[in-house]
Amino acid sequence: MDRDGRIYREIEVNGIVQGVGFRPFVYRLAGEHGIAGSVTNTQGGVRIRAAAGSSSMASFLRALEAEAPPQAAIEAIASTDIPPFPADSFAILTSDAAGGKHTLISPDLATCDDCLEELFDPGDRRYRYPFINCTNCGPRFTIIRDTPYDRPLTTMAGFVMCEACEEEYNDPSDRRFHAQPNACPLCGPGLWLADGDGREMEGDPVVRAAAALREGRIVALKGLGGFHLACDATRDEVVSRLRERKRRYAKPLAVMVESLDAAEKYCRVSPEECELLASPRRPIVLLREREGSRLSREVAPGLRHQGLFLPYTPLHHLLVREAGIPLVMTSGNVSEEPIAKDNGEALGRLAGIADVFLLHDRDILVRYDDSVTRVIMGEEYPLRRARGYAPYPVRLKRGYEVEVLALGAELKNTFCFLRGGHAFVGQHIGDMDSRDALEHYEEAMRAMRRLFDLSPRLVAHDLHPEYLTTQLAGEYGLPCVAVQHHHAHIVSCMADNGLDGKVIGVSWDGTGYGPDGTVWGGEFLVCDEEDFERAAHLTAYPMPGGDACIKELQRMAFGVLWEVCADEMEAAGLFGAVFPAHAGEAETLAAQIESGFNTPLTSSAGRVFDAAAALIGVRSRASYEGQAACELEAVALKDVSPYPYRLDMAARPWRVDTRPLFAALLEEVGNGVGKPEMAGAFHAALAGAILETCGNLSRETGIERVVLSGGVFQNELLTAWVVESLEREGMATYLHRRVPCNDGGISLGQAVAAARRSAR
Ligand code: ZN
Ligand code: ZN
Ligand code: FE
């Protein structure tokens, strides 16, 4: 304390405190509480030096946490006494670039209400300006080259602010104080419309693009994390044309609607779903479609859910309002390629898909796809984590000494950097099966390493020797740790829920490398973060033709018949009866299974869904993984009594025998029972099998915590059924809440398992 009775403190604030208007907030607060000193961005967050009487200091500290700006996320406030320093006012100092980079920057944020009001106010100087933003909204990760998050290190560096913008930028009381992408029509990026040859077209670009959309044309537009392809979501022929050109024949497409009210017109929206739709992260939210909705059947063929989202950039707001129709808004790529991000790249790769191009000159530095999420049992359940979410870290239950880079899985890839108590899960990359995907992967990884100054000492990867990521692992020149796929799923869900110690893990998905030479995917593990025991699994069936079974589902059905029927004759006969068009294949498939040629055994739950869907007559040819399972869920009735199954506990691992299930199902197929009844009884049997197996494992081990992970748990019907029945039996169940249960969550599990083993 000095002569005036003042105390002196240095206050470090960590968390998301940059790019969210935190310093102006501190400045205002300092004024209100009579604090002298300064605030500055550091590479670790924000540092405040404060001088005040002790009661003012205390109320200032309380307000700092309680009144923080809406987009800030404070993780820690540390306050220490320091020697007196001369202070008679409060100042915002320029950023301090020293020290390690540990700053958390907010992910990109949807246009805020204040900016929206200005956007549509004819009297405002940014009226209809498609790049309006402020400290509470706008691009972040998609434009940052490096930290600290300051304008020269963003793709806005080339735009020199005009006098009016500069004034806002320098005024601590302004909403745009240090808003790095601040701009206006005079000084900022511009928008134009181009035809398929890249020639600029006359007229207001938004008005013309909206007219083209109403006329049924396809528009490519440059968004926040990459290009979108947009078209009228209500007309079958328009949506089909987009599918044809993009070569995306079946996967559901997302639809952007103007407002929450518009979303309600097409889908049922719960309060939790409303909140997600309107959140500044603006994910695509899977919603239950209303009967008779006006959306084209081509948007999500065979499914009862639609992925809707709201506009999240000023350009979206202008376009959607002008067009006045719901718009299919899908990533600007061909089939499974990475999303296009540069003007030239888009004009090249999307020529022949889009009729016109809505372009601008604010560069996208790093690609971010739209995030996809849903609500299960009243809470968010992420399916794809990208824009608005990544790379906001998952906070771990404990910190680790070693920095880990986890390379993720082959499909729906993400990577993950683990440092201290944070796991930075990168944005959704997609399937690692092309050079383009690999480039996207490496580009995203470079950006993240630079931003957070990461220097991993350990690389974690999947056990599969043939995954591209496994091959990459060796190239870092660092020690490598292989983590089994289904173990990684469970550890990921444990980290997601802050669990450690022993759990029962139900790890059900399509495919994962098993150390015993079979393909795993219907696994019950007793495990902790380091090790696992394969305690039980589903019956293994032959996959005649290997991966061909994933698309040609009748093959998988034959593999099941082979095990269920008494002999080859019976299997072939049943096969011919259920799949008359494929009857001729039976002999080849049988020969393949007998010789074992290209016929691995699989305990995959995903393949069990495929076989059931094919036998029930829901689908025999899949164009994407999980398609048949989604459609089977969509037709299934609830409250149907289950098909039988048998839990064989004679030897470890136990076996959940699904042959009785298929035998009963085949009988019903023969009797012409309805698909909804059969699909319902199938789901009920699997839910029952999980309950019984977990119940027995729990009695045996004394473990009462069950962790559910793997892509199969994207199935809401099954998941809710399992959770409710397990909890009724007194077991605690854990679902993913921050990363996806599908392979997008694998990297988190790999990172934690590897860090844990190295700490041993
Ligand atoms: Zn704003
Ligand atoms: Zn300006
Ligand atoms: Fe998986």
XYZ file of C-alpha atoms in Angstrom, residues 131 190-195 198 205 220-222 227 315 342-344 346-347 356-362:
26
model
C -17.948 -7.173 -44.644
C -15.301 -5.474 -52.100
C -17.755 -7.929 -53.611
C -18.420 -8.735 -57.248
C -20.277 -11.224 -59.366
C -18.548 -13.219 -62.096
C -19.752 -15.608 -64.752
C -14.467 -15.304 -64.301
C -23.870 -8.453 -57.130
C -20.844 -20.291 -55.775
C -20.143 -17.815 -53.006
C -17.074 -17.098 -50.987
C -16.711 -21.458 -50.840
C -23.098 -11.592 -47.130
C -9.344 -18.970 -53.212
C -11.056 -17.163 -56.083
C -8.910 -18.747 -58.776
C -12.977 -21.851 -57.036
C -13.306 -20.635 -60.610
C -22.273 -17.638 -61.328
C -19.673 -16.760 -58.708
C -20.031 -14.272 -55.878
C -16.422 -13.315 -55.164
C -14.541 -10.935 -52.895
C -10.993 -9.905 -52.132
C -10.645 -10.700 -48.441
